[in-house]
Amino acid sequence: MVDYIGLPKAEVHIHVEGCFEADDVIRNCGEAGIPLRAPRDRLFEAHDLKSFLEMLDWLCGTFRTREQLATTAYKFAQRMGRSGVRYADVIVNPTHWPHWHGNIPGMIDAFDAGFAAAEQDGHPPVGLCVSLLRTQSAAEAIELVELLSEIRHPRVVALSIDGNEAAAGRTGPRFAEAFRRAAAAGLRRTVHAGESSGPEGVRDAIELLGADRIDHGVRAIEEPDLVDLLARRQIPLGICPISNVALGVYPSLVEHPIDALRKAGVPVSINTDDPTLLDTTLEASYAACAEAFAWDSETIRQLAATSVRASYADPAVKAQILADLDAWQT
């Protein structure tokens, strides 16, 4: 029996908006007099990517105080620790949080307080990837990058972009300048692509946005030359197989291309995307994939190593996790 919780690993594609606990959301609603969007057992219900993003907007709208954000950050780190994660890069998209639109620095500070308190209590360190939404304008994107460059908060490790690719259309050209400025400011760049768009989204992420990690990226499998490019440049994909099946990108896990991409030499890692909303955990995702693709313990070790190398953790943190991984026994 493989101990997936004990496996030293990183989580590099996960959204703080997808990790809320129902009790916290209900408490927020009670404090602010907000009617619940649905009964408790259907609070996190969504049927497709569009309704999923609408649900996120509503959930985030219930978080109105610094304490609520700090508590959410602390509980996120706790969640990572329970899954055996040693480091996490977490995505936060300010556009989902209406009460923080005019105070992004305060929002970052509140999350930072929760993450710092959690780390002091022995929970894993967390880096924050601040995300654009695909429907934003080029000017709005540049404004966010300029803000991040100005405050230079040590918790912020990367610029991200997420949202519904299919609904927004091609967005690489629109955000190229913002990502160029992010690179100049020393921010890493991670891009959602190749989920609701095809391989062209992945190519734009590489060629126009200079992505050093791609979130999802799975539909690159449809273009062999693109797979070769990813393998040649060793651009890692932060893949979320359970999410891809739940949201209809692939009909089943056995039809998911993560193993084909891995065998083609593309660096792939297993992640959860929105674990609470999808009712999964990282260890469950590893176990489901291992069963679907008959992975042995050495393959699992390699996947965990990729997650660590693809993360934006400090080099010393990476080195320690990889050393522990070398010593890991199933």
GROMACS .gro file of C-alpha atoms in nm:
model
  330
    1MET     CA    1   0.000   0.000   0.000
    2VAL     CA    2   0.157   0.327  -0.112
    3ASP     CA    3   0.161   0.605   0.149
    4TYR     CA    4   0.062   0.904  -0.066
    5ILE     CA    5   0.028   1.132   0.236
    6GLY     CA    6   0.382   1.049   0.347
    7LEU     CA    7   0.513   1.113  -0.005
    8PRO     CA    8   0.720   1.437   0.002
    9LYS     CA    9   0.569   1.660  -0.266
   10ALA     CA   10   0.456   2.007  -0.367
   11GLU     CA   11   0.122   2.135  -0.487
   12VAL     CA   12   0.171   2.388  -0.766
   13HIS     CA   13  -0.175   2.431  -0.920
   14ILE     CA   14  -0.437   2.510  -0.659
   15HIS     CA   15  -0.668   2.806  -0.606
   16VAL     CA   16  -0.738   2.950  -0.262
   17GLU     CA   17  -1.089   3.014  -0.393
   18GLY     CA   18  -1.132   2.639  -0.433
   19CYS     CA   19  -1.039   2.555  -0.073
   20PHE     CA   20  -1.313   2.722   0.128
   21GLU     CA   21  -1.481   2.533   0.408
   22ALA     CA   22  -1.860   2.543   0.420
   23ASP     CA   23  -1.864   2.639   0.789
   24ASP     CA   24  -1.653   2.947   0.719
   25VAL     CA   25  -1.869   3.059   0.426
   26ILE     CA   26  -2.189   3.012   0.627
   27ARG     CA   27  -2.036   3.204   0.919
   28ASN     CA   28  -1.938   3.488   0.684
   29CYS     CA   29  -2.293   3.503   0.551
   30GLY     CA   30  -2.437   3.513   0.901
   31GLU     CA   31  -2.207   3.797   1.005
   32ALA     CA   32  -2.283   4.006   0.695
   33GLY     CA   33  -2.651   3.915   0.649
   34ILE     CA   34  -2.588   3.749   0.311
   35PRO     CA   35  -2.850   3.494   0.196
   36LEU     CA   36  -2.700   3.152   0.116
   37ARG     CA   37  -2.684   3.075  -0.257
   38ALA     CA   38  -2.806   2.720  -0.190
   39PRO     CA   39  -2.859   2.480   0.100
   40ARG     CA   40  -2.542   2.369   0.276
   41ASP     CA   41  -2.518   2.037   0.091
   42ARG     CA   42  -2.535   2.221  -0.245
   43LEU     CA   43  -2.335   2.530  -0.151
   44PHE     CA   44  -2.043   2.433  -0.375
   45GLU     CA   45  -2.252   2.293  -0.660
   46ALA     CA   46  -2.166   2.384  -1.019
   47HIS     CA   47  -2.232   2.213  -1.352
   48ASP     CA   48  -1.975   2.358  -1.590
   49LEU     CA   49  -1.685   2.602  -1.596
   50LYS     CA   50  -1.912   2.906  -1.637
   51SER     CA   51  -2.129   2.823  -1.335
   52PHE     CA   52  -1.816   2.720  -1.146
   53LEU     CA   53  -1.661   3.067  -1.193
   54GLU     CA   54  -1.990   3.235  -1.098
   55MET     CA   55  -1.996   3.030  -0.779
   56LEU     CA   56  -1.641   3.142  -0.699
   57ASP     CA   57  -1.744   3.506  -0.731
   58TRP     CA   58  -2.028   3.454  -0.486
   59LEU     CA   59  -1.814   3.261  -0.236
   60CYS     CA   60  -1.536   3.519  -0.241
   61GLY     CA   61  -1.791   3.796  -0.192
   62THR     CA   62  -1.863   3.662   0.155
   63PHE     CA   63  -1.504   3.736   0.271
   64ARG     CA   64  -1.499   4.096   0.388
   65THR     CA   65  -1.252   4.126   0.677
   66ARG     CA   66  -0.878   4.086   0.720
   67GLU     CA   67  -0.938   3.819   0.986
   68GLN     CA   68  -1.150   3.613   0.746
   69LEU     CA   69  -0.874   3.615   0.483
   70ALA     CA   70  -0.602   3.532   0.736
   71THR     CA   71  -0.810   3.242   0.870
   72THR     CA   72  -0.863   3.111   0.517
   73ALA     CA   73  -0.487   3.127   0.451
   74TYR     CA   74  -0.409   2.945   0.776
   75LYS     CA   75  -0.662   2.672   0.699
   76PHE     CA   76  -0.521   2.638   0.348
   77ALA     CA   77  -0.175   2.562   0.490
   78GLN     CA   78  -0.332   2.316   0.733
   79ARG     CA   79  -0.504   2.142   0.441
   80MET     CA   80  -0.172   2.114   0.259
   81GLY     CA   81  -0.008   1.963   0.566
   82ARG     CA   82  -0.281   1.701   0.601
   83SER     CA   83  -0.206   1.587   0.244
   84GLY     CA   84   0.168   1.565   0.308
   85VAL     CA   85   0.246   1.871   0.094
   86ARG     CA   86   0.582   2.025   0.188
   87TYR     CA   87   0.538   2.345  -0.014
   88ALA     CA   88   0.251   2.499  -0.213
   89ASP     CA   89   0.213   2.770  -0.475
   90VAL     CA   90  -0.144   2.895  -0.436
   91ILE     CA   91  -0.330   3.109  -0.690
   92VAL     CA   92  -0.549   3.400  -0.584
   93ASN     CA   93  -0.744   3.605  -0.836
   94PRO     CA   94  -0.838   3.948  -0.696
   95THR     CA   95  -1.119   3.992  -0.949
   96HIS     CA   96  -1.323   3.729  -0.762
   97TRP     CA   97  -1.307   3.923  -0.433
   98PRO     CA   98  -1.534   4.231  -0.469
   99HIS     CA   99  -1.463   4.377  -0.126
  100TRP     CA  100  -1.089   4.384  -0.195
  101HIS     CA  101  -1.082   4.532  -0.546
  102GLY     CA  102  -0.958   4.865  -0.413
  103ASN     CA  103  -0.716   4.718  -0.163
  104ILE     CA  104  -0.510   4.443  -0.321
  105PRO     CA  105  -0.206   4.521  -0.099
  106GLY     CA  106  -0.428   4.478   0.208
  107MET     CA  107  -0.559   4.152   0.068
  108ILE     CA  108  -0.206   4.021   0.013
  109ASP     CA  109  -0.104   4.131   0.364
  110ALA     CA  110  -0.403   3.950   0.517
  111PHE     CA  111  -0.323   3.626   0.335
  112ASP     CA  112   0.042   3.667   0.430
  113ALA     CA  113  -0.048   3.696   0.799
  114GLY     CA  114  -0.235   3.366   0.785
  115PHE     CA  115   0.036   3.184   0.591
  116ALA     CA  116   0.309   3.316   0.823
  117ALA     CA  117   0.119   3.208   1.135
  118ALA     CA  118   0.061   2.865   0.985
  119GLU     CA  119   0.428   2.819   0.900
  120GLN     CA  120   0.526   2.918   1.254
  121ASP     CA  121   0.295   2.642   1.375
  122GLY     CA  122   0.471   2.384   1.158
  123HIS     CA  123   0.251   2.387   0.849
  124PRO     CA  124   0.413   2.401   0.504
  125PRO     CA  125   0.535   2.726   0.346
  126VAL     CA  126   0.317   2.883   0.079
  127GLY     CA  127   0.394   3.113  -0.214
  128LEU     CA  128   0.124   3.338  -0.357
  129CYS     CA  129   0.059   3.356  -0.733
  130VAL     CA  130  -0.154   3.664  -0.804
  131SER     CA  131  -0.374   3.604  -1.106
  132LEU     CA  132  -0.527   3.804  -1.386
  133LEU     CA  133  -0.866   3.706  -1.525
  134ARG     CA  134  -0.880   3.645  -1.900
  135THR     CA  135  -1.159   3.893  -1.952
  136GLN     CA  136  -0.954   4.184  -1.814
  137SER     CA  137  -0.804   4.444  -2.044
  138ALA     CA  138  -0.437   4.490  -2.130
  139ALA     CA  139  -0.437   4.812  -1.926
  140GLU     CA  140  -0.583   4.637  -1.621
  141ALA     CA  141  -0.320   4.365  -1.651
  142ILE     CA  142  -0.038   4.617  -1.666
  143GLU     CA  143  -0.187   4.803  -1.370
  144LEU     CA  144  -0.178   4.486  -1.159
  145VAL     CA  145   0.181   4.409  -1.258
  146GLU     CA  146   0.288   4.765  -1.179
  147LEU     CA  147   0.124   4.735  -0.837
  148LEU     CA  148   0.297   4.404  -0.763
  149SER     CA  149   0.628   4.552  -0.881
  150GLU     CA  150   0.579   4.853  -0.654
  151ILE     CA  151   0.491   4.666  -0.334
  152ARG     CA  152   0.735   4.378  -0.394
  153HIS     CA  153   0.571   4.167  -0.127
  154PRO     CA  154   0.793   3.868  -0.046
  155ARG     CA  155   0.489   3.638  -0.030
  156VAL     CA  156   0.410   3.702  -0.399
  157VAL     CA  157   0.616   3.467  -0.615
  158ALA     CA  158   0.443   3.483  -0.952
  159LEU     CA  159   0.197   3.643  -1.191
  160SER     CA  160  -0.074   3.405  -1.306
  161ILE     CA  161  -0.364   3.414  -1.546
  162ASP     CA  162  -0.679   3.204  -1.526
  163GLY     CA  163  -1.043   3.202  -1.630
  164ASN     CA  164  -1.248   3.054  -1.908
  165GLU     CA  165  -1.034   3.041  -2.224
  166ALA     CA  166  -1.325   2.936  -2.442
  167ALA     CA  167  -1.538   3.234  -2.335
  168ALA     CA  168  -1.258   3.493  -2.349
  169GLY     CA  169  -1.111   3.392  -2.683
  170ARG     CA  170  -0.743   3.429  -2.764
  171THR     CA  171  -0.582   3.644  -2.495
  172GLY     CA  172  -0.207   3.587  -2.531
  173PRO     CA  173  -0.146   3.900  -2.741
  174ARG     CA  174  -0.349   4.114  -2.500
  175PHE     CA  175  -0.142   4.019  -2.196
  176ALA     CA  176   0.203   3.988  -2.354
  177GLU     CA  177   0.320   4.329  -2.232
  178ALA     CA  178   0.202   4.266  -1.874
  179PHE     CA  179   0.389   3.936  -1.864
  180ARG     CA  180   0.700   4.099  -2.012
  181ARG     CA  181   0.692   4.356  -1.732
  182ALA     CA  182   0.636   4.083  -1.473
  183ALA     CA  183   0.948   3.903  -1.595
  184ALA     CA  184   1.147   4.228  -1.579
  185ALA     CA  185   1.028   4.276  -1.221
  186GLY     CA  186   1.156   3.932  -1.123
  187LEU     CA  187   0.818   3.762  -1.098
  188ARG     CA  188   0.774   3.407  -1.220
  189ARG     CA  189   0.498   3.344  -1.476
  190THR     CA  190   0.241   3.068  -1.465
  191VAL     CA  191  -0.043   3.052  -1.719
  192HIS     CA  192  -0.370   2.860  -1.738
  193ALA     CA  193  -0.382   2.723  -2.092
  194GLY     CA  194  -0.488   2.416  -2.283
  195GLU     CA  195  -0.794   2.338  -2.072
  196SER     CA  196  -1.099   2.507  -2.225
  197SER     CA  197  -0.882   2.608  -2.522
  198GLY     CA  198  -0.686   2.378  -2.747
  199PRO     CA  199  -0.311   2.354  -2.801
  200GLU     CA  200  -0.297   2.707  -2.945
  201GLY     CA  201  -0.347   2.841  -2.593
  202VAL     CA  202  -0.043   2.649  -2.472
  203ARG     CA  203   0.168   2.778  -2.759
  204ASP     CA  204   0.065   3.137  -2.684
  205ALA     CA  205   0.153   3.085  -2.318
  206ILE     CA  206   0.505   2.984  -2.420
  207GLU     CA  207   0.571   3.218  -2.710
  208LEU     CA  208   0.380   3.533  -2.608
  209LEU     CA  209   0.368   3.518  -2.229
  210GLY     CA  210   0.701   3.353  -2.154
  211ALA     CA  211   0.541   3.103  -1.917
  212ASP     CA  212   0.787   2.910  -1.705
  213ARG     CA  213   0.506   2.683  -1.587
  214ILE     CA  214   0.170   2.604  -1.743
  215ASP     CA  215  -0.143   2.524  -1.544
  216HIS     CA  216  -0.330   2.238  -1.713
  217GLY     CA  217  -0.170   2.238  -2.060
  218VAL     CA  218  -0.319   1.896  -2.126
  219ARG     CA  219  -0.457   1.971  -2.470
  220ALA     CA  220  -0.103   2.015  -2.596
  221ILE     CA  221  -0.133   1.642  -2.657
  222GLU     CA  222  -0.337   1.726  -2.970
  223GLU     CA  223  -0.030   1.879  -3.140
  224PRO     CA  224   0.280   1.653  -3.148
  225ASP     CA  225   0.515   1.941  -3.234
  226LEU     CA  226   0.396   2.126  -2.924
  227VAL     CA  227   0.453   1.821  -2.706
  228ASP     CA  228   0.806   1.804  -2.845
  229LEU     CA  229   0.857   2.172  -2.763
  230LEU     CA  230   0.741   2.127  -2.404
  231ALA     CA  231   0.969   1.827  -2.363
  232ARG     CA  232   1.266   1.997  -2.526
  233ARG     CA  233   1.236   2.311  -2.315
  234GLN     CA  234   1.131   2.114  -2.006
  235ILE     CA  235   0.837   2.346  -1.940
  236PRO     CA  236   0.639   2.185  -1.658
  237LEU     CA  237   0.263   2.131  -1.668
  238GLY     CA  238   0.069   2.158  -1.343
  239ILE     CA  239  -0.200   1.904  -1.428
  240CYS     CA  240  -0.525   1.849  -1.234
  241PRO     CA  241  -0.667   1.519  -1.363
  242ILE     CA  242  -0.966   1.497  -1.127
  243SER     CA  243  -1.067   1.853  -1.215
  244ASN     CA  244  -1.032   1.786  -1.588
  245VAL     CA  245  -1.268   1.489  -1.565
  246ALA     CA  246  -1.515   1.665  -1.330
  247LEU     CA  247  -1.540   1.968  -1.561
  248GLY     CA  248  -1.573   1.758  -1.876
  249VAL     CA  249  -1.237   1.817  -2.044
  250TYR     CA  250  -1.198   1.437  -2.062
  251PRO     CA  251  -1.469   1.174  -2.016
  252SER     CA  252  -1.270   0.955  -1.778
  253LEU     CA  253  -0.937   0.931  -1.601
  254VAL     CA  254  -0.809   0.648  -1.821
  255GLU     CA  255  -0.864   0.873  -2.125
  256HIS     CA  256  -0.670   1.160  -1.967
  257PRO     CA  257  -0.336   1.238  -2.142
  258ILE     CA  258  -0.119   1.291  -1.831
  259ASP     CA  259   0.057   0.958  -1.877
  260ALA     CA  260   0.108   1.007  -2.251
  261LEU     CA  261   0.259   1.350  -2.183
  262ARG     CA  262   0.484   1.204  -1.914
  263LYS     CA  263   0.605   0.928  -2.146
  264ALA     CA  264   0.677   1.191  -2.413
  265GLY     CA  265   0.923   1.358  -2.177
  266VAL     CA  266   0.707   1.653  -2.068
  267PRO     CA  267   0.754   1.740  -1.697
  268VAL     CA  268   0.411   1.680  -1.540
  269SER     CA  269   0.288   1.704  -1.183
  270ILE     CA  270  -0.038   1.606  -1.014
  271ASN     CA  271  -0.243   1.881  -0.851
  272THR     CA  272  -0.597   1.941  -0.726
  273ASP     CA  273  -0.707   2.279  -0.872
  274ASP     CA  274  -1.009   2.334  -0.643
  275PRO     CA  275  -1.009   2.044  -0.396
  276THR     CA  276  -1.300   2.141  -0.170
  277LEU     CA  277  -1.527   2.229  -0.458
  278LEU     CA  278  -1.433   1.909  -0.641
  279ASP     CA  279  -1.437   1.695  -0.326
  280THR     CA  280  -1.086   1.559  -0.369
  281THR     CA  281  -0.744   1.566  -0.204
  282LEU     CA  282  -0.394   1.550  -0.344
  283GLU     CA  283  -0.333   1.203  -0.204
  284ALA     CA  284  -0.659   1.081  -0.360
  285SER     CA  285  -0.555   1.227  -0.694
  286TYR     CA  286  -0.221   1.046  -0.681
  287ALA     CA  287  -0.391   0.721  -0.587
  288ALA     CA  288  -0.654   0.747  -0.863
  289CYS     CA  289  -0.394   0.821  -1.130
  290ALA     CA  290  -0.162   0.546  -1.010
  291GLU     CA  291  -0.446   0.296  -1.038
  292ALA     CA  292  -0.564   0.424  -1.377
  293PHE     CA  293  -0.216   0.414  -1.533
  294ALA     CA  294  -0.057   0.130  -1.332
  295TRP     CA  295   0.225   0.351  -1.204
  296ASP     CA  296   0.492   0.193  -0.991
  297SER     CA  297   0.653   0.360  -0.690
  298GLU     CA  298   0.945   0.494  -0.894
  299THR     CA  299   0.709   0.670  -1.136
  300ILE     CA  300   0.524   0.822  -0.841
  301ARG     CA  301   0.855   0.941  -0.695
  302GLN     CA  302   0.945   1.104  -1.028
  303LEU     CA  303   0.609   1.283  -1.045
  304ALA     CA  304   0.653   1.413  -0.690
  305ALA     CA  305   1.006   1.530  -0.778
  306THR     CA  306   0.867   1.718  -1.078
  307SER     CA  307   0.616   1.895  -0.853
  308VAL     CA  308   0.899   2.015  -0.631
  309ARG     CA  309   1.126   2.126  -0.914
  310ALA     CA  310   0.837   2.305  -1.086
  311SER     CA  311   0.746   2.495  -0.769
  312TYR     CA  312   0.854   2.848  -0.685
  313ALA     CA  313   0.992   2.744  -0.347
  314ASP     CA  314   1.328   2.873  -0.229
  315PRO     CA  315   1.618   2.654  -0.347
  316ALA     CA  316   1.694   2.539   0.009
  317VAL     CA  317   1.333   2.428   0.059
  318LYS     CA  318   1.339   2.240  -0.271
  319ALA     CA  319   1.666   2.068  -0.181
  320GLN     CA  320   1.529   1.949   0.152
  321ILE     CA  321   1.207   1.813   0.001
  322LEU     CA  322   1.398   1.633  -0.275
  323ALA     CA  323   1.636   1.481  -0.018
  324ASP     CA  324   1.338   1.356   0.182
  325LEU     CA  325   1.184   1.221  -0.138
  326ASP     CA  326   1.501   1.025  -0.215
  327ALA     CA  327   1.462   0.856   0.123
  328TRP     CA  328   1.089   0.795   0.083
  329GLN     CA  329   0.977   0.434   0.111
  330THR     CA  330   0.637   0.309   0.001
   0.00000   0.00000   0.00000
